[in-house]
């Protein structure tokens, strides 16, 4: 999925399994860094059913196709600024302290904001957040800015959707190149659980929800 307010990821296309590491496809973006070839099928919102620039299935990397077959939770990462990005490569590791890891695009505005602030928020998204997820992945128009619509709760770590069932506030520890992406490692400083909400999942380039 996505990467930053000029969101670089493409969670809705083909076999992509992570929102933040689609760098071989940069030629599909426009001058502002946003791709507009696919939007989830909602009335009046669809632009294309498929990516017209997609690499034919038989020519795709086997690792990329495997990645697309790994179902992943869709999360929204935000940082003071504000900046935000849809990410489907988030992992929580329990311990003392608890840690959080994820893959993001090093060229994303979100990463710049995280570096500047040294902290960020992560909120798991639910089925009702499909359009929000597309917007922060650069797949849906955002006139007025990424945060211009929806309701937001301000936190010291970044804005989180007001209807998010839970979110975590993280302190940046380190980051390093990992494949085409940046592996971000952070310490979880706070967790807020508001409600038990079903997850939005990403699999084979599409959003899914639990039955």
Coordinates of N, CA, C and O in Angstrom, one line a residue, residues 4-5 19 74-79 83-91 100-104 110-111 114 120-125 136 147 152 157-161 170 172 182-186:
X4 N 2.9 8.0 1.8 CA 3.0 9.4 2.0 C 2.0 10.3 1.3 O 1.3 9.9 0.4
X5 N 1.8 11.6 1.7 CA 0.9 12.4 1.1 C 1.1 12.6 -0.3 O 0.2 12.9 -1.1
X19 N 2.1 -2.0 1.1 CA 1.7 -0.8 0.5 C 2.9 0.1 0.3 O 2.7 1.2 -0.2
X74 N -4.4 -3.7 6.9 CA -4.2 -2.3 6.4 C -4.1 -1.3 7.6 O -5.1 -1.3 8.4
X75 N -3.1 -0.6 7.7 CA -2.9 0.4 8.8 C -2.7 1.8 8.2 O -2.2 1.9 7.0
X76 N -2.9 2.8 9.0 CA -2.6 4.2 8.6 C -1.5 4.7 9.5 O -1.7 4.7 10.8
X77 N -0.4 5.1 9.0 CA 0.7 5.7 9.7 C 0.6 7.3 9.5 O 0.4 7.7 8.4
X78 N 0.6 8.0 10.6 CA 0.6 9.5 10.5 C 1.7 10.0 11.4 O 2.2 9.4 12.4
X79 N 2.1 11.3 11.2 CA 3.1 11.9 12.0 C 2.8 13.4 12.0 O 2.0 13.9 11.2
X83 N 1.4 14.4 8.2 CA 1.6 13.6 7.0 C 1.1 12.2 7.3 O 1.0 11.8 8.5
X84 N 0.7 11.5 6.3 CA 0.2 10.2 6.5 C 0.4 9.2 5.3 O 0.7 9.7 4.2
X85 N 0.3 7.9 5.6 CA 0.5 6.9 4.6 C -0.2 5.6 4.9 O -0.2 5.2 6.1
X86 N -0.8 5.0 3.9 CA -1.4 3.7 4.1 C -0.3 2.6 4.0 O 0.5 2.6 3.1
X87 N -0.2 1.7 5.0 CA 0.8 0.8 5.1 C 0.2 -0.6 5.4 O -0.6 -0.8 6.3
X88 N 0.6 -1.6 4.6 CA 0.1 -3.0 4.9 C 1.3 -3.9 5.2 O 1.3 -5.1 4.9
X89 N 2.3 -3.4 5.8 CA 3.5 -4.2 6.2 C 3.9 -3.9 7.7 O 5.0 -3.8 8.0
X90 N 2.9 -3.8 8.5 CA 3.1 -3.5 9.9 C 3.1 -4.7 10.8 O 2.3 -5.6 10.6
X91 N 4.1 -4.8 11.7 CA 4.2 -5.9 12.6 C 4.5 -5.4 14.0 O 5.3 -4.5 14.2
X100 N 7.4 -2.0 17.3 CA 6.6 -2.0 16.0 C 7.6 -1.8 14.9 O 8.5 -1.0 14.9
X101 N 7.3 -2.6 13.8 CA 8.1 -2.5 12.6 C 7.2 -2.3 11.4 O 6.1 -2.8 11.4
X102 N 7.8 -1.7 10.3 CA 7.0 -1.6 9.1 C 7.9 -1.2 8.0 O 9.0 -0.6 8.2
X103 N 7.4 -1.4 6.7 CA 8.1 -1.0 5.5 C 7.4 0.2 4.9 O 6.2 0.2 4.7
X104 N 8.2 1.3 4.7 CA 7.6 2.5 4.1 C 8.6 2.9 3.0 O 9.7 2.5 2.9
X110 N 5.6 11.1 4.5 CA 5.5 10.5 5.8 C 6.9 10.3 6.5 O 7.1 10.7 7.6
X111 N 7.8 9.7 5.7 CA 9.1 9.4 6.3 C 9.8 10.7 6.7 O 10.5 10.8 7.7
X114 N 8.3 11.7 10.0 CA 8.7 10.9 11.1 C 10.2 11.2 11.5 O 10.5 11.3 12.7
X120 N 5.5 8.8 15.7 CA 4.4 8.6 14.7 C 3.3 7.8 15.3 O 3.5 7.1 16.4
X121 N 2.1 7.8 14.7 CA 1.0 7.0 15.2 C 0.6 6.0 14.2 O 0.8 6.2 13.0
X122 N 0.1 4.9 14.6 CA -0.3 3.8 13.7 C -1.7 3.4 14.2 O -1.9 3.0 15.3
X123 N -2.6 3.4 13.2 CA -4.0 3.0 13.5 C -4.4 1.9 12.5 O -4.4 2.1 11.3
X124 N -4.9 0.7 13.0 CA -5.4 -0.3 12.1 C -6.7 0.2 11.5 O -7.5 0.9 12.2
X125 N -6.9 0.0 10.3 CA -8.1 0.4 9.6 C -9.1 -0.7 9.5 O -8.8 -1.9 9.5
X136 N -4.8 7.8 1.1 CA -3.5 8.0 1.7 C -2.5 7.1 1.0 O -1.3 7.2 1.3
X147 N -5.9 15.3 4.8 CA -6.7 15.4 6.1 C -7.9 16.3 6.0 O -8.5 16.6 7.1
X152 N -10.9 13.6 12.7 CA -9.6 13.3 13.2 C -9.5 13.6 14.6 O -10.0 14.6 15.1
X157 N 1.4 12.1 18.6 CA 2.2 11.3 17.6 C 1.7 11.6 16.2 O 2.4 11.1 15.2
X158 N 0.6 12.2 16.0 CA 0.0 12.5 14.7 C -1.5 12.3 14.8 O -2.0 11.6 15.7
X159 N -2.3 12.8 13.8 CA -3.7 12.6 13.8 C -4.1 11.1 13.6 O -3.4 10.4 12.8
X160 N -5.2 10.7 14.2 CA -5.7 9.3 14.0 C -7.2 9.5 13.6 O -7.8 10.4 14.1
X161 N -7.7 8.6 12.8 CA -9.1 8.7 12.5 C -10.0 8.7 13.8 O -9.7 7.8 14.7
X170 N 4.2 5.7 18.7 CA 5.5 5.1 18.6 C 6.6 6.1 18.6 O 6.5 7.2 18.0
X172 N 10.4 6.7 17.2 CA 11.3 6.1 16.1 C 12.6 5.7 16.8 O 13.3 6.5 17.5
X182 N 12.1 1.0 3.2 CA 12.8 1.4 4.4 C 12.2 0.6 5.5 O 10.9 0.7 5.7
X183 N 13.0 -0.1 6.2 CA 12.5 -0.9 7.4 C 12.5 0.1 8.6 O 13.6 0.4 9.0
X184 N 11.4 0.4 9.1 CA 11.3 1.4 10.2 C 11.1 0.6 11.5 O 10.2 -0.3 11.6
X185 N 11.9 0.8 12.5 CA 11.8 0.1 13.8 C 11.5 1.2 14.9 O 12.1 2.3 14.9
X186 N 10.5 0.9 15.7 CA 10.1 1.9 16.7 C 9.7 1.2 18.0 O 9.4 0.0 18.0

